[in-house]
JSON list of C-alpha atoms in Angstrom, two decimals:
[
{"chain": "A", "resi": 1, "resn": "LEU", "atom": "CA", "xyz": [-12.00, -17.69, 9.07]},
{"chain": "A", "resi": 2, "resn": "THR", "atom": "CA", "xyz": [-13.06, -14.13, 8.30]},
{"chain": "A", "resi": 3, "resn": "ASP", "atom": "CA", "xyz": [-12.59, -13.20, 11.95]},
{"chain": "A", "resi": 4, "resn": "ALA", "atom": "CA", "xyz": [-9.04, -14.54, 11.76]},
{"chain": "A", "resi": 5, "resn": "ALA", "atom": "CA", "xyz": [-8.44, -12.50, 8.59]},
{"chain": "A", "resi": 6, "resn": "ALA", "atom": "CA", "xyz": [-9.83, -9.39, 10.26]},
{"chain": "A", "resi": 7, "resn": "GLY", "atom": "CA", "xyz": [-7.55, -10.01, 13.23]},
{"chain": "A", "resi": 8, "resn": "LEU", "atom": "CA", "xyz": [-4.57, -10.40, 10.89]},
{"chain": "A", "resi": 9, "resn": "MET", "atom": "CA", "xyz": [-5.41, -7.08, 9.24]},
{"chain": "A", "resi": 10, "resn": "LEU", "atom": "CA", "xyz": [-5.56, -5.40, 12.64]},
{"chain": "A", "resi": 11, "resn": "VAL", "atom": "CA", "xyz": [-2.16, -6.88, 13.56]},
{"chain": "A", "resi": 12, "resn": "LEU", "atom": "CA", "xyz": [-0.68, -5.59, 10.29]},
{"chain": "A", "resi": 13, "resn": "ALA", "atom": "CA", "xyz": [-2.21, -2.19, 10.98]},
{"chain": "A", "resi": 14, "resn": "LEU", "atom": "CA", "xyz": [-0.70, -2.14, 14.48]},
{"chain": "A", "resi": 15, "resn": "LEU", "atom": "CA", "xyz": [2.76, -3.12, 13.23]},
{"chain": "A", "resi": 16, "resn": "ALA", "atom": "CA", "xyz": [2.63, -0.52, 10.46]},
{"chain": "A", "resi": 17, "resn": "MET", "atom": "CA", "xyz": [1.55, 2.14, 12.94]},
{"chain": "A", "resi": 18, "resn": "VAL", "atom": "CA", "xyz": [4.44, 1.28, 15.28]},
{"chain": "A", "resi": 19, "resn": "LEU", "atom": "CA", "xyz": [6.88, 1.55, 12.36]},
{"chain": "A", "resi": 20, "resn": "TRP", "atom": "CA", "xyz": [5.36, 4.85, 11.27]},
{"chain": "A", "resi": 21, "resn": "MET", "atom": "CA", "xyz": [5.66, 6.27, 14.79]},
{"chain": "A", "resi": 22, "resn": "GLN", "atom": "CA", "xyz": [9.37, 5.41, 14.67]},
{"chain": "A", "resi": 23, "resn": "ARG", "atom": "CA", "xyz": [9.73, 6.92, 11.18]},
{"chain": "A", "resi": 24, "resn": "PRO", "atom": "CA", "xyz": [7.08, 9.69, 10.83]},
{"chain": "A", "resi": 25, "resn": "HIS", "atom": "CA", "xyz": [8.63, 10.89, 7.57]},
{"chain": "A", "resi": 26, "resn": "ASP", "atom": "CA", "xyz": [7.98, 7.50, 5.93]},
{"chain": "A", "resi": 27, "resn": "LEU", "atom": "CA", "xyz": [4.30, 7.84, 4.98]},
{"chain": "A", "resi": 28, "resn": "GLY", "atom": "CA", "xyz": [4.20, 4.40, 3.42]},
{"chain": "A", "resi": 29, "resn": "PHE", "atom": "CA", "xyz": [3.70, 2.84, 6.85]},
{"chain": "A", "resi": 30, "resn": "LEU", "atom": "CA", "xyz": [0.88, 5.29, 7.58]},
{"chain": "A", "resi": 31, "resn": "TRP", "atom": "CA", "xyz": [-0.90, 4.35, 4.35]},
{"chain": "A", "resi": 32, "resn": "MET", "atom": "CA", "xyz": [-0.41, 0.67, 5.17]},
{"chain": "A", "resi": 33, "resn": "THR", "atom": "CA", "xyz": [-2.00, 1.30, 8.55]},
{"chain": "A", "resi": 34, "resn": "LEU", "atom": "CA", "xyz": [-5.03, 2.97, 6.97]},
{"chain": "A", "resi": 35, "resn": "ALA", "atom": "CA", "xyz": [-5.43, 0.23, 4.34]},
{"chain": "A", "resi": 36, "resn": "SER", "atom": "CA", "xyz": [-5.31, -2.60, 6.90]},
{"chain": "A", "resi": 37, "resn": "MET", "atom": "CA", "xyz": [-7.66, -0.83, 9.31]},
{"chain": "A", "resi": 38, "resn": "SER", "atom": "CA", "xyz": [-10.10, -0.04, 6.51]},
{"chain": "A", "resi": 39, "resn": "TRP", "atom": "CA", "xyz": [-10.29, -3.63, 5.32]},
{"chain": "A", "resi": 40, "resn": "SER", "atom": "CA", "xyz": [-10.50, -5.10, 8.80]},
{"chain": "A", "resi": 41, "resn": "LEU", "atom": "CA", "xyz": [-13.43, -2.74, 9.45]},
{"chain": "A", "resi": 42, "resn": "ARG", "atom": "CA", "xyz": [-15.06, -4.04, 6.29]},
{"chain": "A", "resi": 43, "resn": "ALA", "atom": "CA", "xyz": [-14.71, -7.62, 7.56]},
{"chain": "A", "resi": 44, "resn": "LEU", "atom": "CA", "xyz": [-16.22, -6.76, 10.93]},
{"chain": "A", "resi": 45, "resn": "ALA", "atom": "CA", "xyz": [-19.12, -4.89, 9.30]},
{"chain": "A", "resi": 46, "resn": "TYR", "atom": "CA", "xyz": [-20.04, -7.35, 6.55]},
{"chain": "A", "resi": 47, "resn": "PHE", "atom": "CA", "xyz": [-19.44, -10.72, 8.10]},
{"chain": "A", "resi": 48, "resn": "GLY", "atom": "CA", "xyz": [-21.24, -10.02, 11.36]},
{"chain": "A", "resi": 49, "resn": "SER", "atom": "CA", "xyz": [-24.90, -10.89, 11.95]},
{"chain": "A", "resi": 50, "resn": "PRO", "atom": "CA", "xyz": [-26.39, -7.61, 13.21]},
{"chain": "A", "resi": 51, "resn": "ILE", "atom": "CA", "xyz": [-26.57, -4.53, 10.96]},
{"chain": "A", "resi": 52, "resn": "ARG", "atom": "CA", "xyz": [-26.20, -1.44, 13.14]},
{"chain": "A", "resi": 53, "resn": "ILE", "atom": "CA", "xyz": [-26.47, 1.25, 10.45]},
{"chain": "A", "resi": 54, "resn": "PRO", "atom": "CA", "xyz": [-29.25, 2.21, 7.99]},
{"chain": "A", "resi": 55, "resn": "PRO", "atom": "CA", "xyz": [-29.55, -0.26, 5.07]},
{"chain": "A", "resi": 56, "resn": "MET", "atom": "CA", "xyz": [-28.59, 2.28, 2.39]},
{"chain": "A", "resi": 57, "resn": "TRP", "atom": "CA", "xyz": [-25.50, 3.37, 4.32]},
{"chain": "A", "resi": 58, "resn": "PHE", "atom": "CA", "xyz": [-24.62, -0.27, 4.78]},
{"chain": "A", "resi": 59, "resn": "GLU", "atom": "CA", "xyz": [-24.95, -0.83, 1.02]},
{"chain": "A", "resi": 60, "resn": "GLN", "atom": "CA", "xyz": [-22.88, 2.24, 0.18]},
{"chain": "A", "resi": 61, "resn": "PHE", "atom": "CA", "xyz": [-20.16, 1.51, 2.71]},
{"chain": "A", "resi": 62, "resn": "ASN", "atom": "CA", "xyz": [-18.71, -1.45, 0.80]},
{"chain": "A", "resi": 63, "resn": "PRO", "atom": "CA", "xyz": [-17.79, 0.29, -2.51]},
{"chain": "A", "resi": 64, "resn": "LEU", "atom": "CA", "xyz": [-16.55, 3.36, -0.64]},
{"chain": "A", "resi": 65, "resn": "ASN", "atom": "CA", "xyz": [-14.39, 1.12, 1.53]},
{"chain": "A", "resi": 66, "resn": "VAL", "atom": "CA", "xyz": [-13.06, -0.64, -1.57]},
{"chain": "A", "resi": 67, "resn": "LEU", "atom": "CA", "xyz": [-12.07, 2.73, -3.06]},
{"chain": "A", "resi": 68, "resn": "LEU", "atom": "CA", "xyz": [-10.39, 3.92, 0.15]},
{"chain": "A", "resi": 69, "resn": "THR", "atom": "CA", "xyz": [-8.47, 0.66, 0.56]},
{"chain": "A", "resi": 70, "resn": "ALA", "atom": "CA", "xyz": [-7.29, 0.69, -3.06]},
{"chain": "A", "resi": 71, "resn": "LEU", "atom": "CA", "xyz": [-6.16, 4.30, -2.69]},
{"chain": "A", "resi": 72, "resn": "ALA", "atom": "CA", "xyz": [-4.28, 3.55, 0.53]},
{"chain": "A", "resi": 73, "resn": "ILE", "atom": "CA", "xyz": [-2.46, 0.52, -0.94]},
{"chain": "A", "resi": 74, "resn": "CYS", "atom": "CA", "xyz": [-1.48, 2.50, -4.03]},
{"chain": "A", "resi": 75, "resn": "ALA", "atom": "CA", "xyz": [-0.19, 5.39, -1.91]},
{"chain": "A", "resi": 76, "resn": "ALA", "atom": "CA", "xyz": [1.74, 2.97, 0.30]},
{"chain": "A", "resi": 77, "resn": "THR", "atom": "CA", "xyz": [3.33, 1.37, -2.76]},
{"chain": "A", "resi": 78, "resn": "LEU", "atom": "CA", "xyz": [4.45, 4.74, -4.10]},
{"chain": "A", "resi": 79, "resn": "SER", "atom": "CA", "xyz": [5.76, 5.86, -0.71]},
{"chain": "A", "resi": 80, "resn": "THR", "atom": "CA", "xyz": [7.59, 2.79, 0.63]},
{"chain": "A", "resi": 81, "resn": "ILE", "atom": "CA", "xyz": [8.67, 0.33, -2.05]},
{"chain": "A", "resi": 82, "resn": "VAL", "atom": "CA", "xyz": [9.92, 2.86, -4.60]},
{"chain": "A", "resi": 83, "resn": "VAL", "atom": "CA", "xyz": [13.61, 3.71, -4.51]},
{"chain": "A", "resi": 84, "resn": "ARG", "atom": "CA", "xyz": [13.62, 7.41, -3.75]},
{"chain": "A", "resi": 85, "resn": "LYS", "atom": "CA", "xyz": [15.39, 9.24, -6.53]},
{"chain": "A", "resi": 86, "resn": "GLN", "atom": "CA", "xyz": [14.40, 12.66, -7.81]},
{"chain": "A", "resi": 87, "resn": "SER", "atom": "CA", "xyz": [15.91, 14.83, -10.48]},
{"chain": "A", "resi": 88, "resn": "PHE", "atom": "CA", "xyz": [15.54, 18.57, -10.63]},
{"chain": "A", "resi": 89, "resn": "ALA", "atom": "CA", "xyz": [15.26, 20.84, -13.64]},
{"chain": "A", "resi": 90, "resn": "ARG", "atom": "CA", "xyz": [15.25, 24.59, -13.25]},
{"chain": "A", "resi": 91, "resn": "GLY", "atom": "CA", "xyz": [14.63, 24.24, -9.55]},
{"chain": "A", "resi": 92, "resn": "ARG", "atom": "CA", "xyz": [11.51, 22.07, -9.94]},
{"chain": "A", "resi": 93, "resn": "SER", "atom": "CA", "xyz": [11.13, 18.41, -9.04]},
{"chain": "A", "resi": 94, "resn": "THR", "atom": "CA", "xyz": [10.53, 16.08, -11.99]},
{"chain": "A", "resi": 95, "resn": "ASP", "atom": "CA", "xyz": [9.38, 13.18, -9.82]},
{"chain": "A", "resi": 96, "resn": "TRP", "atom": "CA", "xyz": [6.90, 11.24, -11.98]},
{"chain": "A", "resi": 97, "resn": "ARG", "atom": "CA", "xyz": [4.81, 10.35, -8.92]},
{"chain": "A", "resi": 98, "resn": "ARG", "atom": "CA", "xyz": [3.30, 13.84, -8.77]},
{"chain": "A", "resi": 99, "resn": "THR", "atom": "CA", "xyz": [0.72, 12.93, -11.44]},
{"chain": "A", "resi": 100, "resn": "PRO", "atom": "CA", "xyz": [-0.45, 9.68, -9.73]},
{"chain": "A", "resi": 101, "resn": "ARG", "atom": "CA", "xyz": [-0.82, 11.57, -6.45]},
{"chain": "A", "resi": 102, "resn": "ARG", "atom": "CA", "xyz": [-3.02, 14.18, -8.10]},
{"chain": "A", "resi": 103, "resn": "VAL", "atom": "CA", "xyz": [-5.10, 11.45, -9.71]},
{"chain": "A", "resi": 104, "resn": "MET", "atom": "CA", "xyz": [-5.55, 9.74, -6.33]},
{"chain": "A", "resi": 105, "resn": "VAL", "atom": "CA", "xyz": [-6.63, 13.00, -4.70]},
{"chain": "A", "resi": 106, "resn": "PHE", "atom": "CA", "xyz": [-9.16, 13.53, -7.51]},
{"chain": "A", "resi": 107, "resn": "MET", "atom": "CA", "xyz": [-10.53, 9.99, -7.11]},
{"chain": "A", "resi": 108, "resn": "LEU", "atom": "CA", "xyz": [-10.84, 10.41, -3.35]},
{"chain": "A", "resi": 109, "resn": "VAL", "atom": "CA", "xyz": [-12.63, 13.76, -3.53]},
{"chain": "A", "resi": 110, "resn": "SER", "atom": "CA", "xyz": [-14.89, 12.88, -6.46]},
{"chain": "A", "resi": 111, "resn": "GLY", "atom": "CA", "xyz": [-15.75, 9.46, -5.04]},
{"chain": "A", "resi": 112, "resn": "CYS", "atom": "CA", "xyz": [-16.76, 10.84, -1.64]},
{"chain": "A", "resi": 113, "resn": "ALA", "atom": "CA", "xyz": [-18.65, 13.69, -3.34]},
{"chain": "A", "resi": 114, "resn": "ALA", "atom": "CA", "xyz": [-20.61, 11.18, -5.43]},
{"chain": "A", "resi": 115, "resn": "PHE", "atom": "CA", "xyz": [-21.83, 9.36, -2.31]},
{"chain": "A", "resi": 116, "resn": "VAL", "atom": "CA", "xyz": [-22.73, 12.62, -0.56]},
{"chain": "A", "resi": 117, "resn": "ALA", "atom": "CA", "xyz": [-24.59, 13.89, -3.63]},
{"chain": "A", "resi": 118, "resn": "ALA", "atom": "CA", "xyz": [-26.54, 10.62, -3.94]},
{"chain": "A", "resi": 119, "resn": "GLU", "atom": "CA", "xyz": [-27.50, 10.80, -0.27]},
{"chain": "A", "resi": 120, "resn": "ILE", "atom": "CA", "xyz": [-28.67, 14.42, -0.54]},
{"chain": "A", "resi": 121, "resn": "ALA", "atom": "CA", "xyz": [-30.56, 13.86, -3.81]},
{"chain": "A", "resi": 122, "resn": "GLY", "atom": "CA", "xyz": [-32.17, 10.67, -2.59]},
{"chain": "A", "resi": 123, "resn": "HIS", "atom": "CA", "xyz": [-31.35, 8.77, -5.79]},
{"chain": "A", "resi": 124, "resn": "GLY", "atom": "CA", "xyz": [-28.36, 7.78, -7.88]},
{"chain": "A", "resi": 125, "resn": "ALA", "atom": "CA", "xyz": [-26.85, 5.53, -5.21]},
{"chain": "A", "resi": 126, "resn": "TRP", "atom": "CA", "xyz": [-26.02, 2.86, -7.79]},
{"chain": "A", "resi": 127, "resn": "LEU", "atom": "CA", "xyz": [-24.15, 5.43, -9.86]},
{"chain": "A", "resi": 128, "resn": "ALA", "atom": "CA", "xyz": [-22.04, 6.38, -6.84]},
{"chain": "A", "resi": 129, "resn": "ARG", "atom": "CA", "xyz": [-21.28, 2.72, -6.14]},
{"chain": "A", "resi": 130, "resn": "GLY", "atom": "CA", "xyz": [-20.39, 2.06, -9.77]},
{"chain": "A", "resi": 131, "resn": "TYR", "atom": "CA", "xyz": [-18.12, 5.11, -9.93]},
{"chain": "A", "resi": 132, "resn": "ALA", "atom": "CA", "xyz": [-16.26, 4.13, -6.74]},
{"chain": "A", "resi": 133, "resn": "GLN", "atom": "CA", "xyz": [-15.76, 0.56, -7.92]},
{"chain": "A", "resi": 134, "resn": "LEU", "atom": "CA", "xyz": [-14.61, 1.74, -11.35]},
{"chain": "A", "resi": 135, "resn": "CYS", "atom": "CA", "xyz": [-12.07, 4.11, -9.76]},
{"chain": "A", "resi": 136, "resn": "ALA", "atom": "CA", "xyz": [-10.75, 1.30, -7.55]},
{"chain": "A", "resi": 137, "resn": "LEU", "atom": "CA", "xyz": [-10.43, -1.04, -10.56]},
{"chain": "A", "resi": 138, "resn": "LEU", "atom": "CA", "xyz": [-8.66, 1.56, -12.72]},
{"chain": "A", "resi": 139, "resn": "LEU", "atom": "CA", "xyz": [-6.33, 2.42, -9.85]},
{"chain": "A", "resi": 140, "resn": "SER", "atom": "CA", "xyz": [-5.46, -1.25, -9.32]},
{"chain": "A", "resi": 141, "resn": "LEU", "atom": "CA", "xyz": [-4.81, -1.74, -13.05]},
{"chain": "A", "resi": 142, "resn": "TRP", "atom": "CA", "xyz": [-2.68, 1.40, -13.12]},
{"chain": "A", "resi": 143, "resn": "THR", "atom": "CA", "xyz": [-0.62, 0.29, -10.13]},
{"chain": "A", "resi": 144, "resn": "LEU", "atom": "CA", "xyz": [-0.23, -3.17, -11.66]},
{"chain": "A", "resi": 145, "resn": "TRP", "atom": "CA", "xyz": [1.17, -1.51, -14.78]},
{"chain": "A", "resi": 146, "resn": "TRP", "atom": "CA", "xyz": [3.59, 0.57, -12.68]},
{"chain": "A", "resi": 147, "resn": "VAL", "atom": "CA", "xyz": [4.88, -2.57, -10.98]},
{"chain": "A", "resi": 148, "resn": "GLY", "atom": "CA", "xyz": [4.92, -4.89, -13.99]},
{"chain": "A", "resi": 149, "resn": "SER", "atom": "CA", "xyz": [6.46, -2.42, -16.44]},
{"chain": "A", "resi": 150, "resn": "GLY", "atom": "CA", "xyz": [9.36, -1.56, -14.14]},
{"chain": "A", "resi": 151, "resn": "ARG", "atom": "CA", "xyz": [8.20, 2.00, -13.53]},
{"chain": "A", "resi": 152, "resn": "LEU", "atom": "CA", "xyz": [8.51, 1.21, -9.85]},
{"chain": "A", "resi": 153, "resn": "ARG", "atom": "CA", "xyz": [12.03, 0.01, -9.19]},
{"chain": "A", "resi": 154, "resn": "MET", "atom": "CA", "xyz": [12.09, -2.97, -6.85]},
{"chain": "A", "resi": 155, "resn": "GLY", "atom": "CA", "xyz": [13.61, -6.40, -6.50]},
{"chain": "A", "resi": 156, "resn": "ARG", "atom": "CA", "xyz": [12.61, -9.20, -8.86]},
{"chain": "A", "resi": 157, "resn": "TRP", "atom": "CA", "xyz": [10.82, -11.25, -6.19]},
{"chain": "A", "resi": 158, "resn": "HIS", "atom": "CA", "xyz": [9.17, -8.14, -4.77]},
{"chain": "A", "resi": 159, "resn": "ARG", "atom": "CA", "xyz": [7.86, -7.30, -8.24]},
{"chain": "A", "resi": 160, "resn": "ALA", "atom": "CA", "xyz": [6.62, -10.85, -8.85]},
{"chain": "A", "resi": 161, "resn": "GLY", "atom": "CA", "xyz": [4.82, -10.91, -5.50]},
{"chain": "A", "resi": 162, "resn": "MET", "atom": "CA", "xyz": [3.12, -7.56, -6.07]},
{"chain": "A", "resi": 163, "resn": "VAL", "atom": "CA", "xyz": [2.05, -8.56, -9.60]},
{"chain": "A", "resi": 164, "resn": "ALA", "atom": "CA", "xyz": [0.60, -11.82, -8.28]},
{"chain": "A", "resi": 165, "resn": "GLY", "atom": "CA", "xyz": [-1.24, -9.93, -5.53]},
{"chain": "A", "resi": 166, "resn": "TYR", "atom": "CA", "xyz": [-2.79, -7.43, -7.91]},
{"chain": "A", "resi": 167, "resn": "LEU", "atom": "CA", "xyz": [-3.73, -10.11, -10.44]},
{"chain": "A", "resi": 168, "resn": "GLY", "atom": "CA", "xyz": [-5.48, -12.02, -7.65]},
{"chain": "A", "resi": 169, "resn": "LEU", "atom": "CA", "xyz": [-7.30, -8.87, -6.56]},
{"chain": "A", "resi": 170, "resn": "ILE", "atom": "CA", "xyz": [-8.46, -8.04, -10.09]},
{"chain": "A", "resi": 171, "resn": "ALA", "atom": "CA", "xyz": [-9.55, -11.64, -10.72]},
{"chain": "A", "resi": 172, "resn": "SER", "atom": "CA", "xyz": [-11.61, -11.63, -7.52]},
{"chain": "A", "resi": 173, "resn": "ALA", "atom": "CA", "xyz": [-13.19, -8.30, -8.52]},
{"chain": "A", "resi": 174, "resn": "VAL", "atom": "CA", "xyz": [-14.13, -9.67, -11.95]},
{"chain": "A", "resi": 175, "resn": "HIS", "atom": "CA", "xyz": [-15.66, -12.74, -10.29]},
{"chain": "A", "resi": 176, "resn": "ASP", "atom": "CA", "xyz": [-17.77, -10.61, -7.94]},
{"chain": "A", "resi": 177, "resn": "MET", "atom": "CA", "xyz": [-18.89, -8.36, -10.80]},
{"chain": "A", "resi": 178, "resn": "GLY", "atom": "CA", "xyz": [-20.04, -11.55, -12.54]},
{"chain": "A", "resi": 179, "resn": "ILE", "atom": "CA", "xyz": [-22.26, -12.25, -9.54]},
{"chain": "A", "resi": 180, "resn": "VAL", "atom": "CA", "xyz": [-23.78, -8.76, -9.78]},
{"chain": "A", "resi": 181, "resn": "THR", "atom": "CA", "xyz": [-24.39, -8.99, -13.55]},
{"chain": "A", "resi": 182, "resn": "GLY", "atom": "CA", "xyz": [-25.73, -12.54, -13.41]},
{"chain": "A", "resi": 183, "resn": "HIS", "atom": "CA", "xyz": [-22.87, -14.22, -15.28]},
{"chain": "A", "resi": 184, "resn": "VAL", "atom": "CA", "xyz": [-21.91, -16.08, -12.09]},
{"chain": "A", "resi": 185, "resn": "SER", "atom": "CA", "xyz": [-24.36, -17.88, -9.82]},
{"chain": "A", "resi": 186, "resn": "ILE", "atom": "CA", "xyz": [-25.75, -15.66, -7.07]},
{"chain": "A", "resi": 187, "resn": "LEU", "atom": "CA", "xyz": [-24.99, -18.49, -4.63]},
{"chain": "A", "resi": 188, "resn": "ALA", "atom": "CA", "xyz": [-21.26, -18.28, -5.40]},
{"chain": "A", "resi": 189, "resn": "PRO", "atom": "CA", "xyz": [-19.08, -16.85, -2.59]},
{"chain": "A", "resi": 190, "resn": "SER", "atom": "CA", "xyz": [-17.60, -13.38, -2.82]},
{"chain": "A", "resi": 191, "resn": "TYR", "atom": "CA", "xyz": [-13.84, -13.32, -3.38]},
{"chain": "A", "resi": 192, "resn": "LEU", "atom": "CA", "xyz": [-13.10, -9.58, -3.28]},
{"chain": "A", "resi": 193, "resn": "PHE", "atom": "CA", "xyz": [-12.49, -9.61, 0.46]},
{"chain": "A", "resi": 194, "resn": "TRP", "atom": "CA", "xyz": [-9.89, -12.35, 0.12]},
{"chain": "A", "resi": 195, "resn": "GLY", "atom": "CA", "xyz": [-8.32, -10.62, -2.87]},
{"chain": "A", "resi": 196, "resn": "PHE", "atom": "CA", "xyz": [-7.58, -7.55, -0.76]},
{"chain": "A", "resi": 197, "resn": "VAL", "atom": "CA", "xyz": [-6.39, -9.71, 2.15]},
{"chain": "A", "resi": 198, "resn": "LEU", "atom": "CA", "xyz": [-3.95, -11.49, -0.18]},
{"chain": "A", "resi": 199, "resn": "LEU", "atom": "CA", "xyz": [-2.63, -8.21, -1.56]},
{"chain": "A", "resi": 200, "resn": "LEU", "atom": "CA", "xyz": [-2.21, -6.66, 1.88]},
{"chain": "A", "resi": 201, "resn": "VAL", "atom": "CA", "xyz": [-0.35, -9.71, 3.18]},
{"chain": "A", "resi": 202, "resn": "ILE", "atom": "CA", "xyz": [1.97, -9.72, 0.15]},
{"chain": "A", "resi": 203, "resn": "TYR", "atom": "CA", "xyz": [2.59, -6.00, 0.57]},
{"chain": "A", "resi": 204, "resn": "ALA", "atom": "CA", "xyz": [3.39, -6.55, 4.26]},
{"chain": "A", "resi": 205, "resn": "VAL", "atom": "CA", "xyz": [5.87, -9.32, 3.38]},
{"chain": "A", "resi": 206, "resn": "VAL", "atom": "CA", "xyz": [7.53, -7.18, 0.69]},
{"chain": "A", "resi": 207, "resn": "SER", "atom": "CA", "xyz": [7.73, -4.20, 3.05]},
{"chain": "A", "resi": 208, "resn": "GLY", "atom": "CA", "xyz": [9.13, -6.39, 5.82]},
{"chain": "A", "resi": 209, "resn": "ASP", "atom": "CA", "xyz": [11.81, -7.76, 3.52]},
{"chain": "A", "resi": 210, "resn": "TYR", "atom": "CA", "xyz": [12.58, -4.21, 2.38]},
{"chain": "A", "resi": 211, "resn": "ILE", "atom": "CA", "xyz": [13.02, -3.11, 6.01]},
{"chain": "A", "resi": 212, "resn": "ILE", "atom": "CA", "xyz": [15.23, -6.09, 6.86]},
{"chain": "A", "resi": 213, "resn": "SER", "atom": "CA", "xyz": [17.39, -5.47, 3.78]},
{"chain": "A", "resi": 214, "resn": "THR", "atom": "CA", "xyz": [17.75, -1.81, 4.76]},
{"chain": "A", "resi": 215, "resn": "LEU", "atom": "CA", "xyz": [18.75, -2.75, 8.30]},
{"chain": "A", "resi": 216, "resn": "ASN", "atom": "CA", "xyz": [21.23, -5.32, 7.02]},
{"chain": "A", "resi": 217, "resn": "ARG", "atom": "CA", "xyz": [22.82, -2.74, 4.75]},
{"chain": "A", "resi": 218, "resn": "ALA", "atom": "CA", "xyz": [23.06, -0.30, 7.64]},
{"chain": "A", "resi": 219, "resn": "GLU", "atom": "CA", "xyz": [24.54, -2.98, 9.92]},
{"chain": "A", "resi": 220, "resn": "ASN", "atom": "CA", "xyz": [27.08, -4.01, 7.28]},
{"chain": "A", "resi": 221, "resn": "ALA", "atom": "CA", "xyz": [27.99, -0.36, 6.73]},
{"chain": "A", "resi": 222, "resn": "ASN", "atom": "CA", "xyz": [28.56, 0.08, 10.47]},
{"chain": "A", "resi": 223, "resn": "GLN", "atom": "CA", "xyz": [30.69, -3.05, 10.65]},
{"chain": "A", "resi": 224, "resn": "GLU", "atom": "CA", "xyz": [32.73, -1.90, 7.67]},
{"chain": "A", "resi": 225, "resn": "LEU", "atom": "CA", "xyz": [33.19, 1.52, 9.26]},
{"chain": "A", "resi": 226, "resn": "GLU", "atom": "CA", "xyz": [34.26, -0.05, 12.56]},
{"chain": "A", "resi": 227, "resn": "GLN", "atom": "CA", "xyz": [36.72, -2.28, 10.71]},
{"chain": "A", "resi": 228, "resn": "ARG", "atom": "CA", "xyz": [38.20, 0.67, 8.86]},
{"chain": "A", "resi": 229, "resn": "VAL", "atom": "CA", "xyz": [38.50, 2.66, 12.09]},
{"chain": "A", "resi": 230, "resn": "ALA", "atom": "CA", "xyz": [40.23, -0.29, 13.75]},
{"chain": "A", "resi": 231, "resn": "GLU", "atom": "CA", "xyz": [42.64, -0.69, 10.80]},
{"chain": "A", "resi": 232, "resn": "LYS", "atom": "CA", "xyz": [43.39, 3.04, 10.84]},
{"chain": "A", "resi": 233, "resn": "SER", "atom": "CA", "xyz": [44.00, 2.98, 14.59]},
{"chain": "A", "resi": 234, "resn": "GLU", "atom": "CA", "xyz": [46.33, 0.02, 14.22]},
{"chain": "A", "resi": 235, "resn": "ALA", "atom": "CA", "xyz": [48.24, 1.82, 11.44]},
{"chain": "A", "resi": 236, "resn": "LEU", "atom": "CA", "xyz": [48.56, 4.93, 13.57]},
{"chain": "A", "resi": 237, "resn": "GLU", "atom": "CA", "xyz": [49.82, 2.88, 16.52]},
{"chain": "A", "resi": 238, "resn": "HIS", "atom": "CA", "xyz": [52.36, 1.18, 14.25]},
{"chain": "A", "resi": 239, "resn": "SER", "atom": "CA", "xyz": [53.52, 4.58, 12.92]},
{"chain": "A", "resi": 240, "resn": "TYR", "atom": "CA", "xyz": [53.79, 5.86, 16.48]},
{"chain": "A", "resi": 241, "resn": "GLU", "atom": "CA", "xyz": [55.93, 2.88, 17.46]},
{"chain": "A", "resi": 242, "resn": "GLN", "atom": "CA", "xyz": [58.22, 3.49, 14.46]},
{"chain": "A", "resi": 243, "resn": "LEU", "atom": "CA", "xyz": [58.58, 7.15, 15.45]},
{"chain": "A", "resi": 244, "resn": "ARG", "atom": "CA", "xyz": [59.49, 6.12, 19.02]}
]
């Protein structure tokens, strides 16, 4: 089952990459590609039998991968689903997304620096893991607030789907933290992987519907333009006949 999920993530990554190559200016597809590839790599690394990297690196890879995937999904949400509308004051953009982008850059740099520092110092690995997981959780909660509060403008069903996906992800993270702290049996299965899979699939469906709606609007606009051109041509021909 996990192999099938990893394959699905790779397919989503491939589709997103193809779309991004057609629309290089739309970075949402690029972020979707990175998120899907990151999580499929996690599945291949953690659900396989052999461990091909040092144990500590293997242990550190999971929280770092969680942080990178959460960052990529958040960036994709800001880049693709949001209706692009900016206002300008005194020649400067007032786009509210500038602050979230700076926060994401800070989380990325500080999270990677924490793992590097722990590796160099030879201790503090658990602090680096805890910091990365905390950043991913805060980022997910923040994005959930953006979506649920209407800060991100999207369709009603798109919003409901994204809220459901993030709630599922956060619930699975809380469950897995319960395993780590001892509040949940250590024999219980981990749900975080499936939480991210659910969110990525929902995001892919929402993005696909967004693309189809955009294409439909463009097609309807072309048909309307063709109809108007035909009506204008017919009116001109009628006027020409009257002049004759």
